[in-house]
CSV table of C-alpha atoms in Angstrom, one decimal:
chain,number,residue,atom,x,y,z
A,1,MET,CA,-24.3,6.9,4.1
A,2,THR,CA,-24.6,7.6,7.8
A,3,LYS,CA,-22.1,7.9,10.6
A,4,ARG,CA,-20.8,4.5,11.7
A,5,THR,CA,-19.9,3.5,15.3
A,6,ASP,CA,-18.7,0.0,14.3
A,7,PHE,CA,-17.1,-1.8,11.4
A,8,VAL,CA,-19.3,-3.5,8.7
A,9,TYR,CA,-19.3,-7.2,9.2
A,10,SER,CA,-19.7,-9.5,6.2
A,11,GLN,CA,-20.8,-13.1,6.2
A,12,VAL,CA,-19.4,-13.9,2.7
A,13,ALA,CA,-15.9,-14.6,1.5
A,14,GLU,CA,-13.7,-11.8,0.1
A,15,PRO,CA,-14.7,-11.2,-3.6
A,16,HIS,CA,-11.3,-11.5,-5.3
A,17,ARG,CA,-10.7,-15.3,-5.6
A,18,VAL,CA,-14.2,-15.8,-6.9
A,19,ARG,CA,-13.7,-13.1,-9.5
A,20,THR,CA,-10.3,-14.5,-10.5
A,21,LYS,CA,-11.8,-17.9,-11.2
A,22,GLN,CA,-14.6,-16.3,-13.3
A,23,ILE,CA,-12.2,-14.2,-15.3
A,24,LEU,CA,-9.7,-17.0,-16.0
A,25,LYS,CA,-12.6,-19.2,-17.1
A,26,GLN,CA,-13.9,-16.6,-19.5
A,27,PHE,CA,-10.6,-15.2,-20.6
A,28,PRO,CA,-8.0,-18.0,-20.4
A,29,ASN,CA,-5.4,-15.8,-22.2
A,30,MET,CA,-5.3,-13.6,-19.1
A,31,ARG,CA,-2.8,-16.2,-17.7
A,32,ASN,CA,-0.3,-14.9,-20.2
A,33,LEU,CA,0.1,-11.7,-18.2
A,34,ILE,CA,1.3,-13.6,-15.2
A,35,GLY,CA,5.0,-13.4,-14.7
A,36,LYS,CA,8.0,-11.3,-13.6
A,37,ASN,CA,9.3,-7.9,-14.7
A,38,PRO,CA,13.1,-7.7,-13.9
A,39,SER,CA,13.2,-4.3,-15.6
A,40,THR,CA,11.6,-2.9,-12.5
A,41,ILE,CA,15.0,-2.8,-10.8
A,42,PHE,CA,16.0,0.1,-13.1
A,43,ALA,CA,13.0,2.1,-11.8
A,44,ILE,CA,14.2,1.4,-8.3
A,45,ILE,CA,17.7,2.5,-9.1
A,46,GLY,CA,16.5,5.7,-10.8
A,47,LEU,CA,14.2,6.6,-7.9
A,48,VAL,CA,16.8,6.0,-5.3
A,49,ALA,CA,19.3,8.1,-7.3
A,50,PHE,CA,16.7,10.9,-7.7
A,51,GLN,CA,16.2,11.1,-3.9
A,52,LEU,CA,19.9,11.0,-3.2
A,53,VAL,CA,20.5,13.9,-5.7
A,54,LEU,CA,17.8,15.9,-4.2
A,55,ALA,CA,19.1,15.2,-0.7
A,56,TYR,CA,22.6,16.4,-1.9
A,57,LEU,CA,21.2,19.6,-3.5
A,58,LEU,CA,19.2,20.4,-0.3
A,59,ARG,CA,22.0,19.8,2.2
A,60,ASP,CA,22.7,23.6,2.7
A,61,GLN,CA,19.3,25.0,1.7
A,62,SER,CA,16.7,26.7,3.8
A,63,TRP,CA,14.1,24.7,5.7
A,64,TRP,CA,11.4,26.1,3.5
A,65,LEU,CA,13.0,24.6,0.5
A,66,VAL,CA,13.5,21.3,2.3
A,67,PHE,CA,9.8,21.1,3.3
A,68,GLY,CA,8.7,22.3,-0.2
A,69,ALA,CA,10.9,19.8,-2.1
A,70,ALA,CA,9.8,17.0,0.2
A,71,TYR,CA,6.1,17.7,-0.4
A,72,LEU,CA,6.2,18.5,-4.1
A,73,LEU,CA,9.0,16.1,-5.3
A,74,GLY,CA,10.2,13.7,-2.6
A,75,ALA,CA,6.8,12.5,-1.6
A,76,PHE,CA,6.1,11.3,-5.2
A,77,ALA,CA,9.4,9.5,-5.5
A,78,ASP,CA,9.0,7.8,-2.1
A,79,HIS,CA,5.4,6.8,-2.9
A,80,ALA,CA,6.8,5.2,-6.1
A,81,LEU,CA,9.5,3.4,-4.1
A,82,PHE,CA,6.8,2.1,-1.8
A,83,VAL,CA,5.1,0.7,-4.9
A,84,MET,CA,8.3,-0.9,-5.9
A,85,ILE,CA,8.6,-2.5,-2.4
A,86,HIS,CA,5.1,-3.8,-3.0
A,87,GLU,CA,6.2,-5.4,-6.2
A,88,CYS,CA,9.1,-7.0,-4.4
A,89,ALA,CA,6.8,-8.3,-1.7
A,90,HIS,CA,4.8,-10.1,-4.4
A,91,GLN,CA,8.1,-11.5,-5.9
A,92,LEU,CA,7.3,-9.8,-9.2
A,93,LEU,CA,10.9,-8.8,-10.2
A,94,PHE,CA,13.0,-11.9,-10.0
A,95,LYS,CA,12.5,-15.7,-9.7
A,96,SER,CA,14.7,-15.7,-6.5
A,97,ARG,CA,12.9,-14.7,-3.3
A,98,SER,CA,16.2,-13.4,-1.9
A,99,ALA,CA,16.8,-11.2,-5.0
A,100,ASN,CA,13.4,-9.7,-4.6
A,101,ARG,CA,14.0,-9.0,-1.0
A,102,TRP,CA,17.3,-7.3,-1.6
A,103,ALA,CA,15.7,-5.2,-4.3
A,104,GLY,CA,13.0,-4.2,-1.8
A,105,MET,CA,15.7,-3.2,0.7
A,106,LEU,CA,17.3,-1.1,-2.0
A,107,ALA,CA,14.0,0.7,-2.6
A,108,ASN,CA,13.5,1.1,1.1
A,109,MET,CA,16.8,3.0,1.7
A,110,PRO,CA,15.7,6.6,1.0
A,111,GLN,CA,12.6,6.1,3.2
A,112,ILE,CA,14.9,5.9,6.3
A,113,PHE,CA,12.6,3.7,8.3
A,114,PRO,CA,13.1,-0.1,7.8
A,115,SER,CA,9.9,-1.5,6.4
A,116,SER,CA,10.5,-3.5,3.2
A,117,ILE,CA,10.7,-7.0,4.8
A,118,SER,CA,8.1,-6.4,7.4
A,119,PHE,CA,5.7,-5.0,4.8
A,120,GLU,CA,6.1,-8.3,2.8
A,121,ARG,CA,5.2,-10.3,5.8
A,122,TYR,CA,2.1,-8.5,6.7
A,123,HIS,CA,0.9,-7.5,3.2
A,124,ILE,CA,0.7,-11.0,1.9
A,125,LYS,CA,-1.6,-11.8,4.9
A,126,HIS,CA,-3.7,-8.9,3.9
A,127,HIS,CA,-4.3,-10.6,0.5
A,128,SER,CA,-4.9,-14.0,2.0
A,129,PHE,CA,-7.1,-12.9,4.8
A,130,GLN,CA,-8.7,-9.7,3.7
A,131,GLY,CA,-11.0,-8.4,6.4
A,132,VAL,CA,-9.9,-10.8,9.1
A,133,HIS,CA,-9.0,-8.4,11.9
A,134,GLU,CA,-6.4,-10.6,13.6
A,135,LEU,CA,-4.5,-11.1,10.4
A,136,ASP,CA,-5.1,-8.1,8.1
A,137,ALA,CA,-2.7,-5.3,9.1
A,138,ASP,CA,-4.5,-2.9,6.7
A,139,LEU,CA,-7.4,-2.8,9.0
A,140,PRO,CA,-7.4,-0.1,11.7
A,141,ASN,CA,-7.6,-1.0,15.4
A,142,ARG,CA,-11.0,-0.5,17.1
A,143,TRP,CA,-9.5,2.1,19.5
A,144,GLU,CA,-7.9,3.8,16.5
A,145,ALA,CA,-11.2,4.2,14.8
A,146,LYS,CA,-12.9,5.5,18.0
A,147,LEU,CA,-10.0,7.9,18.7
A,148,ILE,CA,-10.0,9.4,15.2
A,149,ASN,CA,-13.8,9.4,15.0
A,150,ASN,CA,-15.1,11.4,12.0
A,151,SER,CA,-13.6,14.8,12.8
A,152,PHE,CA,-11.4,16.8,10.4
A,153,LEU,CA,-8.7,17.2,13.0
A,154,GLY,CA,-8.7,13.5,13.9
A,155,LYS,CA,-8.5,12.4,10.3
A,156,ALA,CA,-5.7,14.9,9.5
A,157,LEU,CA,-3.6,13.7,12.4
A,158,TRP,CA,-4.3,10.1,11.4
A,159,LEU,CA,-2.9,10.8,7.9
A,160,LEU,CA,0.0,12.8,9.3
A,161,PHE,CA,1.0,10.0,11.6
A,162,TYR,CA,-0.2,7.1,9.5
A,163,PRO,CA,3.0,5.0,9.8
A,164,VAL,CA,2.8,5.4,13.6
A,165,PHE,CA,-0.7,4.0,13.8
A,166,GLN,CA,0.4,1.1,11.6
A,167,ILE,CA,3.0,0.2,14.1
A,168,PHE,CA,0.4,0.0,16.9
A,169,ARG,CA,-1.6,-2.5,14.8
A,170,LEU,CA,1.2,-5.1,14.9
A,171,SER,CA,0.4,-6.2,18.5
A,172,ARG,CA,-3.0,-7.3,17.2
A,173,LEU,CA,-1.5,-9.6,14.6
A,174,ARG,CA,-0.1,-12.2,17.1
A,175,GLU,CA,-0.1,-15.1,14.7
A,176,ILE,CA,2.4,-13.4,12.3
A,177,HIS,CA,6.0,-13.7,13.5
A,178,PRO,CA,7.5,-10.2,13.3
A,179,PHE,CA,11.2,-11.0,13.4
A,180,ASP,CA,13.8,-13.0,11.5
A,181,ILE,CA,17.3,-12.6,9.9
A,182,TRP,CA,15.8,-10.7,7.0
A,183,VAL,CA,14.2,-8.1,9.3
A,184,LEU,CA,17.6,-7.7,11.0
A,185,ALA,CA,19.3,-7.3,7.6
A,186,ASN,CA,16.7,-4.6,6.6
A,187,LEU,CA,17.4,-2.8,9.9
A,188,ALA,CA,21.2,-2.9,9.4
A,189,VAL,CA,21.0,-1.6,5.8
A,190,GLN,CA,18.8,1.4,7.0
A,191,VAL,CA,21.0,2.2,9.9
A,192,ALA,CA,24.1,2.2,7.7
A,193,PHE,CA,22.4,4.3,5.0
A,194,THR,CA,21.0,6.8,7.5
A,195,ALA,CA,24.3,7.2,9.2
A,196,ALA,CA,26.0,7.8,5.9
A,197,ILE,CA,23.5,10.5,4.9
A,198,TYR,CA,23.9,12.3,8.2
A,199,TYR,CA,27.7,12.1,8.1
A,200,PHE,CA,28.2,13.2,4.5
A,201,LEU,CA,25.2,15.4,3.9
A,202,GLY,CA,23.9,16.6,7.3
A,203,TRP,CA,20.6,17.3,8.9
A,204,HIS,CA,18.9,19.1,6.1
A,205,ALA,CA,19.4,16.2,3.7
A,206,LEU,CA,18.2,13.6,6.3
A,207,ALA,CA,15.2,15.8,7.2
A,208,PHE,CA,14.3,15.9,3.5
A,209,LEU,CA,14.3,12.1,3.2
A,210,ILE,CA,12.2,11.7,6.4
A,211,LEU,CA,9.7,14.3,5.4
A,212,SER,CA,9.5,12.8,1.9
A,213,PHE,CA,8.5,9.5,3.5
A,214,MET,CA,6.0,11.0,5.9
A,215,PHE,CA,4.3,13.0,3.2
A,216,SER,CA,4.3,10.0,0.7
A,217,VAL,CA,2.0,8.0,3.0
A,218,GLY,CA,0.3,10.7,5.0
A,219,LEU,CA,-1.1,14.2,4.9
A,220,HIS,CA,-0.8,14.6,1.1
A,221,PRO,CA,-3.1,13.8,-1.8
A,222,LEU,CA,-1.1,10.6,-2.2
A,223,GLY,CA,-2.3,9.6,1.3
A,224,ALA,CA,-5.8,9.2,-0.2
A,225,ARG,CA,-4.6,5.9,-1.7
A,226,TRP,CA,-5.1,4.3,1.7
A,227,ILE,CA,-8.7,5.5,1.7
A,228,GLN,CA,-9.2,4.6,-2.0
A,229,GLU,CA,-8.2,1.0,-1.7
A,230,HIS,CA,-10.6,-0.5,0.8
A,231,TYR,CA,-12.7,2.1,2.6
A,232,LEU,CA,-16.4,2.3,2.0
A,233,THR,CA,-16.9,5.5,0.2
A,234,HIS,CA,-20.2,4.8,-1.6
A,235,SER,CA,-23.6,3.6,-0.4
A,236,VAL,CA,-22.7,0.0,-1.2
A,237,GLU,CA,-20.6,-2.6,0.5
A,238,GLN,CA,-18.0,-2.8,-2.1
A,239,GLU,CA,-14.8,-4.0,-0.5
A,240,THR,CA,-12.1,-2.8,-2.9
A,241,TYR,CA,-11.9,0.2,-5.1
A,242,SER,CA,-9.6,1.1,-8.0
A,243,TYR,CA,-8.2,4.5,-8.9
A,244,TYR,CA,-8.0,5.4,-12.6
A,245,GLY,CA,-6.6,8.9,-12.4
A,246,GLY,CA,-3.5,10.4,-14.0
A,247,LEU,CA,-1.3,9.9,-11.0
A,248,ASN,CA,-1.0,6.2,-11.9
A,249,LEU,CA,1.6,7.4,-14.3
A,250,VAL,CA,4.0,8.3,-11.5
A,251,ALA,CA,2.7,5.6,-9.1
A,252,PHE,CA,3.3,2.6,-11.4
A,253,ASN,CA,-0.4,1.7,-11.8
A,254,VAL,CA,-0.9,1.1,-8.1
A,255,GLY,CA,-4.4,2.5,-8.5
A,256,PHE,CA,-5.5,-0.6,-10.3
A,257,HIS,CA,-6.3,-2.2,-6.9
A,258,ASN,CA,-9.2,-4.5,-7.8
A,259,GLU,CA,-7.2,-5.8,-10.6
A,260,HIS,CA,-4.2,-6.3,-8.4
A,261,HIS,CA,-6.2,-8.2,-5.7
A,262,ASP,CA,-7.7,-10.4,-8.5
A,263,PHE,CA,-4.3,-11.1,-10.1
A,264,PRO,CA,-1.5,-10.5,-7.6
A,265,SER,CA,0.9,-12.5,-9.8
A,266,ILE,CA,0.7,-9.9,-12.6
A,267,PRO,CA,3.4,-7.1,-12.4
A,268,TRP,CA,2.6,-3.3,-12.3
A,269,ASN,CA,3.2,-2.7,-16.0
A,270,LYS,CA,0.5,-5.1,-17.1
A,271,LEU,CA,-2.3,-4.2,-14.6
A,272,PRO,CA,-4.1,-1.9,-17.0
A,273,GLN,CA,-4.4,-4.9,-19.5
A,274,ILE,CA,-6.5,-6.8,-17.0
A,275,LYS,CA,-9.2,-4.2,-17.1
A,276,LYS,CA,-8.9,-3.8,-20.9
A,277,THR,CA,-9.2,-7.6,-21.3
A,278,ALA,CA,-12.2,-8.1,-19.0
A,279,PRO,CA,-13.9,-4.6,-18.8
A,280,GLU,CA,-17.3,-6.1,-17.9
A,281,TYR,CA,-15.9,-7.2,-14.5
A,282,TYR,CA,-14.4,-3.7,-13.6
A,283,ASP,CA,-16.6,-1.1,-15.4
A,284,THR,CA,-19.5,-2.3,-13.2
A,285,LEU,CA,-17.6,-1.5,-10.0
A,286,TYR,CA,-17.3,1.9,-8.3
A,287,SER,CA,-13.9,3.5,-8.7
A,288,HIS,CA,-12.1,6.8,-8.0
A,289,LYS,CA,-10.7,9.2,-10.5
A,290,SER,CA,-9.0,11.7,-8.2
A,291,TRP,CA,-6.8,11.1,-5.2
A,292,THR,CA,-6.9,14.8,-4.5
A,293,LYS,CA,-10.7,15.0,-4.5
A,294,LEU,CA,-10.8,11.9,-2.2
A,295,PHE,CA,-8.2,13.4,0.1
A,296,PHE,CA,-10.4,16.4,0.8
A,297,ARG,CA,-13.6,14.4,0.9
A,298,PHE,CA,-12.1,12.1,3.5
A,299,LEU,CA,-11.0,15.0,5.7
A,300,PHE,CA,-14.3,16.9,5.5
A,301,ASP,CA,-17.0,14.3,5.0
A,302,LYS,CA,-18.3,13.3,8.5
A,303,GLU,CA,-19.9,10.2,7.0
A,304,ILE,CA,-16.5,8.7,6.3
A,305,SER,CA,-14.5,7.4,9.3
A,306,LEU,CA,-12.1,4.6,10.0
A,307,PHE,CA,-15.2,2.3,10.7
A,308,ASN,CA,-15.9,2.4,7.0
A,309,ARG,CA,-14.3,-1.0,6.5
A,310,ILE,CA,-15.6,-4.5,6.0
A,311,LEU,CA,-14.6,-7.2,8.5
A,312,ARG,CA,-15.2,-10.9,8.5
A,313,LYS,CA,-14.8,-13.5,11.3
A,314,GLU,CA,-14.6,-16.5,9.0
A,315,ARG,CA,-11.1,-17.2,7.5
A,316,GLY,CA,-12.3,-19.7,5.0
A,317,LYS,CA,-10.0,-22.6,4.1
A,318,VAL,CA,-6.9,-20.5,3.4
A,319,ALA,CA,-3.9,-21.7,5.3
A,320,LEU,CA,-1.8,-19.3,7.4
A,321,THR,CA,1.2,-20.1,5.2
A,322,ASP,CA,-0.6,-19.0,2.0
A,323,VAL,CA,1.6,-16.9,-0.2
A,324,SER,CA,-1.3,-15.2,-2.0
A,325,LYS,CA,-0.9,-16.4,-5.6
A,326,PRO,CA,-4.4,-17.7,-6.4
A,327,ASP,CA,-4.3,-16.5,-10.0
A,328,ALA,CA,-1.1,-18.4,-10.7
A,329,GLU,CA,-2.4,-21.5,-8.9
A,330,MET,CA,-5.7,-21.4,-10.9
A,331,ALA,CA,-3.8,-20.8,-14.1
A,332,HIS,CA,-1.8,-24.0,-13.7
A,333,ASN,CA,-4.8,-26.2,-12.8
């Protein structure tokens, strides 16, 4: 691979819907994995309780303990909660859309910053319009890629302030309406929760929760997940990569990313069964086995920059209102 100064442009459609159709044709029993997992709500409750207990225990502790606990414990819990929000965005807990959204807001609470409802709005478009710059929020801005370039310092700062860079992407996504009553509800819940944490537990507890969130998506081996999913890290134009390392155990199988894009209607607990059922479709793809290794490779490898992404100008025939359930739609045809 060589240093890039522009994104990689593709003339073909994103690979997932084609592969979904092929797999369902060859393995029709795969459709049996499609469904809901209401038990996920107990994981959400447990993780929220875990963060609250840690915040309580750290309320009078030194800043060293606050930082250390956030990096070594809180980051993993918040990352898992982000995966839970992701499950709620795909409506994979309950039949009711409203129930999924309230569950997502519950998972969002320890993360302080209101993001659950907005994530649903933009993430579904990422599935429906992967690689389309004006609709896919997962893609960096052109100025963002130029600013970060391929330097160690630039990439470290990008990971550290990853949520901030994501906010700047929203102005590019003008066709997606950013606000409604659900976004307001998400904001109200977070304001009330944050005020309660500050009032009852103080600055140290609040700082622990904020730092846990920042580390869970940023300058931490867990932050390599954002590189793993869609950045070109091999000398081929493979658009999506899975991660099959041990941290899937505490990340609710979120590393099975090719599998998830192929079957977004299958909940987290059944994602490994997709690869097990159709190994010939996934064993032939490049994948990652270590987020930690990828984390350091991204920081130090000058051939990897934010330009290592595939873009496409053609949207295909997918409607803007698409809810990204191609697997379920094909399974019922």
